[in-house]
Coordinates of C-alpha atoms and ligand atoms in Angstrom, one line a residue:
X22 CA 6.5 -16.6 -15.2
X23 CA 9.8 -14.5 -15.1
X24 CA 10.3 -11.1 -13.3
X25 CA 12.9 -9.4 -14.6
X26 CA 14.5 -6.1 -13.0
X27 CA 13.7 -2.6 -14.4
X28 CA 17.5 -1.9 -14.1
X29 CA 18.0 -5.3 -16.6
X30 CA 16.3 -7.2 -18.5
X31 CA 18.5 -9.9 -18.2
X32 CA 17.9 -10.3 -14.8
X33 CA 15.2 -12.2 -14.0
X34 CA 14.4 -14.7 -11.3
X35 CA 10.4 -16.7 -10.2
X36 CA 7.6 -15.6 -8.0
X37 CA 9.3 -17.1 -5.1
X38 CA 12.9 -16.2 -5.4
X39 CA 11.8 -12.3 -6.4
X40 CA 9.6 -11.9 -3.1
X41 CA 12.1 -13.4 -0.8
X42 CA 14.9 -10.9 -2.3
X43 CA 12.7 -7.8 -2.6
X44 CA 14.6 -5.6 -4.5
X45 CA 16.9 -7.0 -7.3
X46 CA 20.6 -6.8 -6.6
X47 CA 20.7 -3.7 -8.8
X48 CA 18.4 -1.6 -6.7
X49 CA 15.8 -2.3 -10.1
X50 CA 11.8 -3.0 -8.9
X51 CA 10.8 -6.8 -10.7
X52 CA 8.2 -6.6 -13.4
X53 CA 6.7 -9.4 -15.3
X54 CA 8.1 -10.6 -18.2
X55 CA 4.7 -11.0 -19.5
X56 CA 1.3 -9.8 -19.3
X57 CA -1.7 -12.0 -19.6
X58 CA -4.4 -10.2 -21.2
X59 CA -7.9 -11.6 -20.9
X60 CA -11.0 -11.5 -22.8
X61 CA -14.3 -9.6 -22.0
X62 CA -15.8 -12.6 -21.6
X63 CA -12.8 -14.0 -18.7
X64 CA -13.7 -10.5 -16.8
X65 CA -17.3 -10.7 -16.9
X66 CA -17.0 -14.3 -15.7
X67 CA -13.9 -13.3 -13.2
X68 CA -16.3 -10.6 -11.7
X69 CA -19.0 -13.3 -10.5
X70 CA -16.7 -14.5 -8.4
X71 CA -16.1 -13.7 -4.6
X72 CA -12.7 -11.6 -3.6
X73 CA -10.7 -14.7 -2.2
X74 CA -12.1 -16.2 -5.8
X75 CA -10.9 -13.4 -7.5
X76 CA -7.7 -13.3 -6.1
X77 CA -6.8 -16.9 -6.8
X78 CA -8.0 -16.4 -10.4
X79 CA -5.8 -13.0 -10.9
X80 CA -2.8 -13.9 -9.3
X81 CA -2.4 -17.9 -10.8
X82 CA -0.4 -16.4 -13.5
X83 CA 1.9 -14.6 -11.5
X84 CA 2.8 -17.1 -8.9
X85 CA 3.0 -19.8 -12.0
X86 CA 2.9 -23.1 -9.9
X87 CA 4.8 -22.3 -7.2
X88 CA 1.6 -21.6 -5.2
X89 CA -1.6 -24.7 -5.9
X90 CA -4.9 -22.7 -6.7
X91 CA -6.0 -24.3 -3.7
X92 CA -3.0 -22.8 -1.5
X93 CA -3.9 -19.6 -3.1
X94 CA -7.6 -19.5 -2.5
X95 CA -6.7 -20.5 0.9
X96 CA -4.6 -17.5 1.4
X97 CA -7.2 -15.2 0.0
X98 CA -9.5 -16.5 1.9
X99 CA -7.4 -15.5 5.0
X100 CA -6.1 -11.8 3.6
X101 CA -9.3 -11.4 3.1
X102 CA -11.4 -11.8 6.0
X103 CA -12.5 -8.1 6.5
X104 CA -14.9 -6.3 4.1
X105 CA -14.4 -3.9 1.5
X106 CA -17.7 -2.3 0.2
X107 CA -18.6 -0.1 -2.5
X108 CA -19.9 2.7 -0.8
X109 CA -22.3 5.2 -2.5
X110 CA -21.5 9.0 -2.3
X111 CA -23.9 10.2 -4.7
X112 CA -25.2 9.0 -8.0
X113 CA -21.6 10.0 -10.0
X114 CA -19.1 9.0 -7.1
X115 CA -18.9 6.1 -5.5
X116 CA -15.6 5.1 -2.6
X117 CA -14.1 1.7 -2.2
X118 CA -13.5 1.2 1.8
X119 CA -10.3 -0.4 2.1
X120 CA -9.6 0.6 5.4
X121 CA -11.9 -2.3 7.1
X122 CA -9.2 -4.6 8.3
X123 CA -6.4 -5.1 11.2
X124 CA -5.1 -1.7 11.1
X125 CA -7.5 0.6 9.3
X126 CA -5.5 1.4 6.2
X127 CA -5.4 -0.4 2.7
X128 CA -2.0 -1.5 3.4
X129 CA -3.6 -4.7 5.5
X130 CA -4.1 -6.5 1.8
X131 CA -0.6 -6.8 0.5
X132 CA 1.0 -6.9 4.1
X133 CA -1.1 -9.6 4.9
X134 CA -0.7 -11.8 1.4
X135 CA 3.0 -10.9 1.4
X136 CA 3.3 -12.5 5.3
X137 CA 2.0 -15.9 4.0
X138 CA 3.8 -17.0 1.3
X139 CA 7.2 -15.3 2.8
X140 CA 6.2 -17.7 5.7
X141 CA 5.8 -20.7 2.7
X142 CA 8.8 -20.1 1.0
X143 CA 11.7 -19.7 3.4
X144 CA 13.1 -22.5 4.8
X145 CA 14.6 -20.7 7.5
X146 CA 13.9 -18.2 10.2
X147 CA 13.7 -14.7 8.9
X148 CA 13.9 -11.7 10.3
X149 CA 12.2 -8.8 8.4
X150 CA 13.3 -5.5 9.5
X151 CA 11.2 -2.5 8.7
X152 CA 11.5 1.1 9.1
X153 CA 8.1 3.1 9.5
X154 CA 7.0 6.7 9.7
X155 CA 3.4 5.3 10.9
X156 CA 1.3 2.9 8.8
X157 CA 3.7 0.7 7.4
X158 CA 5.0 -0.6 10.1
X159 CA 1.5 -1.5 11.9
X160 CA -0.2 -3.5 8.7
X161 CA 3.7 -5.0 8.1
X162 CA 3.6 -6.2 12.2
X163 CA 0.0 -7.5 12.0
X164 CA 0.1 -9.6 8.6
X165 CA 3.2 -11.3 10.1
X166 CA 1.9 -11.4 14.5
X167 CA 2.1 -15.3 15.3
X168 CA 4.1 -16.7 12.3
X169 CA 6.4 -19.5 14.1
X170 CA 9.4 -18.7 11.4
X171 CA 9.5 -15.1 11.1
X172 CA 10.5 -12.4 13.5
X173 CA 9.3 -8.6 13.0
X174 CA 11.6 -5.7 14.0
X175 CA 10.0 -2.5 13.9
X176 CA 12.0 0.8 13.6
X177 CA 10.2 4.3 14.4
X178 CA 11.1 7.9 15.0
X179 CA 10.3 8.8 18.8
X180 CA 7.5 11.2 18.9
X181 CA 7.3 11.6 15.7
X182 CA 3.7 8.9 15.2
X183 CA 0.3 9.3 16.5
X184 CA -0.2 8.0 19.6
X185 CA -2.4 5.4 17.6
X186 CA 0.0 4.6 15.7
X187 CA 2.8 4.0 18.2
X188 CA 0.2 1.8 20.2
X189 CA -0.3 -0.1 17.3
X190 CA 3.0 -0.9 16.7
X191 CA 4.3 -1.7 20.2
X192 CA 1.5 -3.2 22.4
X193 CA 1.6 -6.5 19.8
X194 CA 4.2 -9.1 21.5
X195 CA 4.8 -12.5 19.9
X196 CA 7.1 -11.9 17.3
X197 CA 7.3 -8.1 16.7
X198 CA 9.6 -6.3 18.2
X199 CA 9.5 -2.4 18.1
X200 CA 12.9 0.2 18.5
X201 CA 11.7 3.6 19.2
X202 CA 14.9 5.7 17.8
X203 CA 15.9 9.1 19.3
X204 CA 15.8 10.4 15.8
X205 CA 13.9 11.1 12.6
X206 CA 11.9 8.3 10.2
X207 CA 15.1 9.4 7.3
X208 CA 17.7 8.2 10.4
X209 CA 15.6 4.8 10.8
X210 CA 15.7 4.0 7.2
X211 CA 19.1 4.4 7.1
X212 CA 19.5 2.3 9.6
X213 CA 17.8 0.2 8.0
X214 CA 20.1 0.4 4.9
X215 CA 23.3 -0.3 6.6
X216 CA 21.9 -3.4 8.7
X217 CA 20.9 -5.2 5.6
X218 CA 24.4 -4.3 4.3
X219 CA 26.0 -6.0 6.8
X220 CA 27.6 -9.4 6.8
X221 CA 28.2 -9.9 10.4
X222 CA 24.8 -9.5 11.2
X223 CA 23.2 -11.3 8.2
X224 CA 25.3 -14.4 8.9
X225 CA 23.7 -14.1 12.1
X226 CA 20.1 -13.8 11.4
X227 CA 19.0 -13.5 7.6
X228 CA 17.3 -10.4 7.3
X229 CA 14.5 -10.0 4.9
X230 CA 12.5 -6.9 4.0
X231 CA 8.9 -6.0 3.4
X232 CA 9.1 -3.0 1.9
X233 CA 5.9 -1.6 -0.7
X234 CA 7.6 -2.5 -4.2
X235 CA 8.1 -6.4 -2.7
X236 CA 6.1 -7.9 -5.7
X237 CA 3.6 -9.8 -2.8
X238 CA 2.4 -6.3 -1.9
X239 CA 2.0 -5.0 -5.2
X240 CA 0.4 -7.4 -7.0
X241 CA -2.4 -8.5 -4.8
X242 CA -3.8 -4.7 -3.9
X243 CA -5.2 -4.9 -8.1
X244 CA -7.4 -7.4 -6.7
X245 CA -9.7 -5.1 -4.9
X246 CA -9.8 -2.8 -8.0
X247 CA -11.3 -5.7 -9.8
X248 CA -13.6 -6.4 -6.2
X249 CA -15.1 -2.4 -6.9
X250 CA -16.1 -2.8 -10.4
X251 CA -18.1 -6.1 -9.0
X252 CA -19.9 -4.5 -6.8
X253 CA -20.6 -1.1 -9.6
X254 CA -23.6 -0.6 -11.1
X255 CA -21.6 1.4 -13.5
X256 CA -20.0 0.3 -16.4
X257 CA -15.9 1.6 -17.3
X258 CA -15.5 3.8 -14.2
X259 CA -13.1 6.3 -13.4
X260 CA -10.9 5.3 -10.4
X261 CA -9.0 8.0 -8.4
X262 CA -6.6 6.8 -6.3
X263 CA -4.5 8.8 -3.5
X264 CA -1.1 7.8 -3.9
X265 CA 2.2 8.2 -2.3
X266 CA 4.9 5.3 -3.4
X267 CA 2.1 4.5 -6.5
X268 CA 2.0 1.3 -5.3
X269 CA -1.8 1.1 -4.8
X270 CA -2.5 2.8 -8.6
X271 CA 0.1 0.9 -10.2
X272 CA -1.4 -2.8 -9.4
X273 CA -4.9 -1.2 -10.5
X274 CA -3.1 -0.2 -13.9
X275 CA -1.8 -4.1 -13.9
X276 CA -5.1 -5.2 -14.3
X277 CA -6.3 -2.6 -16.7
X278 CA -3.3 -4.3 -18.6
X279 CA -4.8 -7.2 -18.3
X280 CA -7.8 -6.2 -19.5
X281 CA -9.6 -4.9 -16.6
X282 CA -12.5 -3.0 -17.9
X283 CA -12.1 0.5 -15.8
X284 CA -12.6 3.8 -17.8
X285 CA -9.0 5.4 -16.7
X286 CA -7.4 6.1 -13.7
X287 CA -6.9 9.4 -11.8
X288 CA -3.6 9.8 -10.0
X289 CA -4.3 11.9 -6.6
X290 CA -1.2 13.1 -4.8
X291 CA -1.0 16.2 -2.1
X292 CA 1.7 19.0 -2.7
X293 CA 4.6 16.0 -3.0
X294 CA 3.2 16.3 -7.2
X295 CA 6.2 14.8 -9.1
X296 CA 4.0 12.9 -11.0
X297 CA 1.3 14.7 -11.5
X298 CA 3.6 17.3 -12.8
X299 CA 5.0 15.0 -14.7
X300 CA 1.4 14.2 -16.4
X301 CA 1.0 17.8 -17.3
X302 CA 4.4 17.2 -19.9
X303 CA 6.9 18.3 -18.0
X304 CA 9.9 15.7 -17.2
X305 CA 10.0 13.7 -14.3
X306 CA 12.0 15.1 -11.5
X307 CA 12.3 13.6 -8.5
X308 CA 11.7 16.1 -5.8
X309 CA 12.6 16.2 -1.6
X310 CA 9.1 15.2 0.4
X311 CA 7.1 18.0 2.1
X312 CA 5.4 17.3 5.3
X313 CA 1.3 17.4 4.9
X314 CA -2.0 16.3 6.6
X315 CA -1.5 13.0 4.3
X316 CA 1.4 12.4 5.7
X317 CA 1.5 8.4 4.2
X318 CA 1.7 10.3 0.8
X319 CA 4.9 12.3 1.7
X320 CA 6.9 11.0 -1.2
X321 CA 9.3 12.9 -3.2
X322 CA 10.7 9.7 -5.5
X323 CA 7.9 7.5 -5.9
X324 CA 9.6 4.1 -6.3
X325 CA 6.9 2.8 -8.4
X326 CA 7.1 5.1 -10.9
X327 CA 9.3 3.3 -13.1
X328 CA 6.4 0.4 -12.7
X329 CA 4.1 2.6 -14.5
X330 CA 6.5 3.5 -17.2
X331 CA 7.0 -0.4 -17.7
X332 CA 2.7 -0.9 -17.9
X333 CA 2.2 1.5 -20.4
X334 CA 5.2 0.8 -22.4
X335 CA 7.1 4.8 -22.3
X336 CA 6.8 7.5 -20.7
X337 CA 4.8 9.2 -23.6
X338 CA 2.1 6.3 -23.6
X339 CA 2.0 6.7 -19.4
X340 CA 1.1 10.5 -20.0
X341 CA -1.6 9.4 -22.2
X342 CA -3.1 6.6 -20.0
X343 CA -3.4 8.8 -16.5
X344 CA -4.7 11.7 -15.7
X345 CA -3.2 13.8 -12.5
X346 CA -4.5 16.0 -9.8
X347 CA -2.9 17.4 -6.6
X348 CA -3.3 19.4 -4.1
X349 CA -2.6 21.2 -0.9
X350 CA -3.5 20.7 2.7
X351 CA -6.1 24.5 3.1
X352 CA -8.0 22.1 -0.3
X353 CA -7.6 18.9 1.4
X354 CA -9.3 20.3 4.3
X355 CA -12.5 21.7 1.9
X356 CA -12.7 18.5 0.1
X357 CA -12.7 16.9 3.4
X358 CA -16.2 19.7 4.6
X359 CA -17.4 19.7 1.0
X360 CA -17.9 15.3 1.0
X361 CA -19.3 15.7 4.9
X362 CA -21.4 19.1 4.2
X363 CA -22.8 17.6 1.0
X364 CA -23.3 13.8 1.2
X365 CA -22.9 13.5 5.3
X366 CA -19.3 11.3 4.5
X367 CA -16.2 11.5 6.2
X368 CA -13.5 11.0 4.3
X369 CA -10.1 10.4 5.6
X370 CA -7.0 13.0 4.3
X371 CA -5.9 10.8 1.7
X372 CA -9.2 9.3 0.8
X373 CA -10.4 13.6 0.2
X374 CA -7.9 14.1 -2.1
X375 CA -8.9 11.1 -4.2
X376 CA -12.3 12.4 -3.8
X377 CA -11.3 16.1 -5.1
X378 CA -9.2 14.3 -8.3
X379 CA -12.5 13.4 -9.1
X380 CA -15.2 16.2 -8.4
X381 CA -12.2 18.4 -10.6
X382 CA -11.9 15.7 -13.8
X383 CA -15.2 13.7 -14.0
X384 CA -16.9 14.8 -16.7
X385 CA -20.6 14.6 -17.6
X386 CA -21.9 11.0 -17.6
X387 CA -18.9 9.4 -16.4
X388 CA -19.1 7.9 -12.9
X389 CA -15.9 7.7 -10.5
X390 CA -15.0 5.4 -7.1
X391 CA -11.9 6.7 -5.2
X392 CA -9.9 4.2 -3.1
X393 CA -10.8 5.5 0.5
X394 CA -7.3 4.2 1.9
X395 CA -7.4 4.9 5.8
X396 CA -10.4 5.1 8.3
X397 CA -10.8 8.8 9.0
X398 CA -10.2 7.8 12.4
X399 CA -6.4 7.4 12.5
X400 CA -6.4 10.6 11.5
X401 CA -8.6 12.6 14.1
X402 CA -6.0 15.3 14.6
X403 CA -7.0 16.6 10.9
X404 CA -10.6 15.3 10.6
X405 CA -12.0 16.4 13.9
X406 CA -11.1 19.6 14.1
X407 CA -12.0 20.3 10.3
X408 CA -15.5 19.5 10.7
X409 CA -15.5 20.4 14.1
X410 CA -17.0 16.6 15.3
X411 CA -16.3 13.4 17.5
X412 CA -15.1 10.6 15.5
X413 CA -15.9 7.5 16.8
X414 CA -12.7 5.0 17.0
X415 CA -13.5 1.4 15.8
X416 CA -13.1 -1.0 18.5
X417 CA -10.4 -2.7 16.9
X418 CA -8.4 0.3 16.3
X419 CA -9.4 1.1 20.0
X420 CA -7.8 -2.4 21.6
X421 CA -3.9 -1.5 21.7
X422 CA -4.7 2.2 23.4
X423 CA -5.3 -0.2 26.4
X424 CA -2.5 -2.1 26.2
X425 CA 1.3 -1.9 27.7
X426 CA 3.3 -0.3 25.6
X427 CA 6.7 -2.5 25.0
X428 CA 9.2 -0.5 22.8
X429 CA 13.3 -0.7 23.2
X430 CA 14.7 2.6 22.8
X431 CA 17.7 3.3 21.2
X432 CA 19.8 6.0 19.5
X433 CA 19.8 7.1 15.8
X434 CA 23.0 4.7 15.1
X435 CA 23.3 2.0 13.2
X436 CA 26.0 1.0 15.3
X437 CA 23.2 1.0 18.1
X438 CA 21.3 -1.2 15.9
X439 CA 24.2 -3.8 15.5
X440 CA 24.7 -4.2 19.0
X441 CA 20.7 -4.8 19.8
X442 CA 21.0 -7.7 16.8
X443 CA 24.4 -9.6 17.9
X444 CA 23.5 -9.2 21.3
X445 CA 20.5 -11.3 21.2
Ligands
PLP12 C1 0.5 4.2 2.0 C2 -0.7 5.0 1.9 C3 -1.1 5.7 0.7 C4 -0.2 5.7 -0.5 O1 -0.2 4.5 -1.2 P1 0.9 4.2 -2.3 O2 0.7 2.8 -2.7 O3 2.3 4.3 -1.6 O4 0.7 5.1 -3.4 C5 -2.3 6.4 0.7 N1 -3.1 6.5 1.8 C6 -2.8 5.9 2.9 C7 -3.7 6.0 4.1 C8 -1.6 5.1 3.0 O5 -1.3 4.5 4.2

């Protein structure tokens, strides 16, 4: 299997070669160059199967060879060590936990896939660099903690994390390396920028990135789509899912092109609503980010966009595929009391907004799951005082709050950043 670039077609490069660049050289996101669709009677059979099953199954025509089923059911088998249950709201709406592993956001999944076969396919030590305004960098840091050939450097804005967070991303050791910058998340992804740009320093240490549209994020995270619909009692759901860089909802529509059978998708963003917007026939227009309380889905551009334009073959057919639904933080905070007044759940900020797309769209005899993306936890600052309750911390989101924190800080430069690579 081919991956060509969204910039150009006649681009196009393996599995292997397109997860160790990242992004093609013309800043284009790589795509398949072909679908597989499978019959009812391949999904009925896929979803018998376990999750690290599943993934092997899913995925063998994407990595095409260059990963054995065994490796792969191997690496699933790893990714997924944590559980992600179907969790009942009501009899119409169901919510797909996937913030049960290392660092309590969905993000583990492709962090943690994308870690391993980086870790198989270069032949020499990489550095990945990252910039992160928060969860990123913390599922990025664990899915790579203890590889022997690949170093983590972690850029984040001083002050500007929960302390949660910033525990999580500097009490790790081993490998990882975190850079608190006197500056804002913008400054440390440009930063970023200009170090991969950089020939003195790439001659020195190969940098590599692990950004969201690397395709060993994206693809994997359709997995646990096909994982929810195993464990539903309901046939062709609707599936809401709170998005940011449409990472997340784009590999769920990558199955339904492959002939998933979910009902449709519902795509849930806060006040940052170009695509929504865009839904509702209006052209797409790219917008600055707002701040909110879902802050992980403070995205103006969504890079994956142009992913979902590929899967449903126009932007016309995309408008017809998806349905939309936003909203602000004063309704985030009553979908977050109306879930834990009504049904005694707490739902995390961007998980409530997923949960609003569908108490506003289902309609009568359809049933809907929303991806609950983060444990509600991480995000007490919102969640507690909204429904005016403790949350209890899972113990291992509680470990690193013990723990030393080790963090270099440096200024908002990239010249700063320069120094701290040739200097070591
Ligand atoms: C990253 C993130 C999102 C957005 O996911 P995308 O794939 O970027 O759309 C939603 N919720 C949480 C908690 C996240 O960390």
């Amino acid at each position: 299997m081919k991956f060509y670039s969204t910039s150009n077609r006649d681009h196009s490069l393996s599995f292997s070669q397109a997860v160790l660049q990242g992004l093609a050289p013309d800043r284009g996101l790589y795509f398949p160059s072909a679908i597989p669709e499978l019959s009812a009677a391949q999904w009925s059979d896929i979803l018998q199967c376990n999750i690290a099953e599943m993934g092997a199954l899913l995925m063998a025509p994407y990595t095409d060879g260059e990963l054995t089923s065994c490796e792969l059911l191997q690496i699933f088998d790893e990714v997924f060590n944590f559980e992600i249950p179907l969790v009942d709201i009501n009899s119409d709406i169901s919510t797909l936990e996937l913030f049960h592993g290392p660092t309590g956001a969905f993000k583990d999944v492709g962090a943690r896939f994308l870690s391993r076969v980086m870790s198989r396919f270069s032949d020499e030590k990489l550095t990945i660099l990252v910039a992160t305004s928060g969860d990123t960098g913390s599922a990025v840091a664990n899915g790579f903690l203890g590889l022997e050939n690949i170093d983590v450097v972690i850029l984040y804005p001083k002050g500007k994390t929960s302390k949660l967070q910033e525990q999580q991303l500097t009490t790790l050791g081993q490998n990882i390396r975190a850079l608190e910058v006197e500056g804002t998340f913008d400054d440390c992804q440009d930063m970023v920028k200009s170090a991969f740009l950089d020939k003195e320093i790439q001659a020195q240490r190969p940098l590599s990135s692990a950004n969201s549209i690397n395709l060993a994020r994206w693809i994997p995270q359709g997995i646990y789509f096909a994982w929810a619909l195993a464990q539903s009692e309901n046939e062709n759901p609707v599936i809401a899912v709170p998005s940011g860089n449409f990472g997340n909802l784009a590999s769920g529509m990558l199955m339904q092109k492959m002939g998933m059978p979910v009902g449709r998708f519902i795509a849930a963003t806060n006040l940052n609503d170009s695509v929504p917007r865009f839904l509702k026939g209006s052209e797409y227009k790219a917008k600055s980010s707002m701040s909110t309380i879902s802050n992980a889905m403070d995205v103006g551009d969504p890079s994956n966009f142009i992913r979902m334009v590929h899967l449903s073959g126009g932007e016309e057919e995309l408008r017809q595929n998806l349905t939309g639904y936003s909203c602000g933080d004063t309704t985030t905070r009553e979908w977050i009391r109306h879930c834990y007044k009504n049904f005694n759940y707490v739902c995390d900020p961007h998980g409530a907004i997923g949960y609003g797309a569908l108490r506003s769209n289902l309609n009568i005899r359809e049933h809907g799951i929303f991806m609950e993306t983060a444990h509600p936890a991480k995000f007490g600052d919102v969640v507690e005082p909204t429904l005016a309750i403790e949350l209890e911390v899972p113990e291992r989101l509680k470990e690193c709050l013990n723990k030393q924190k080790e963090a270099l800080l440096i200024p908002a430069s990239s010249a700063a950043l320069k120094e701290y690579f040739l200097s070591r």
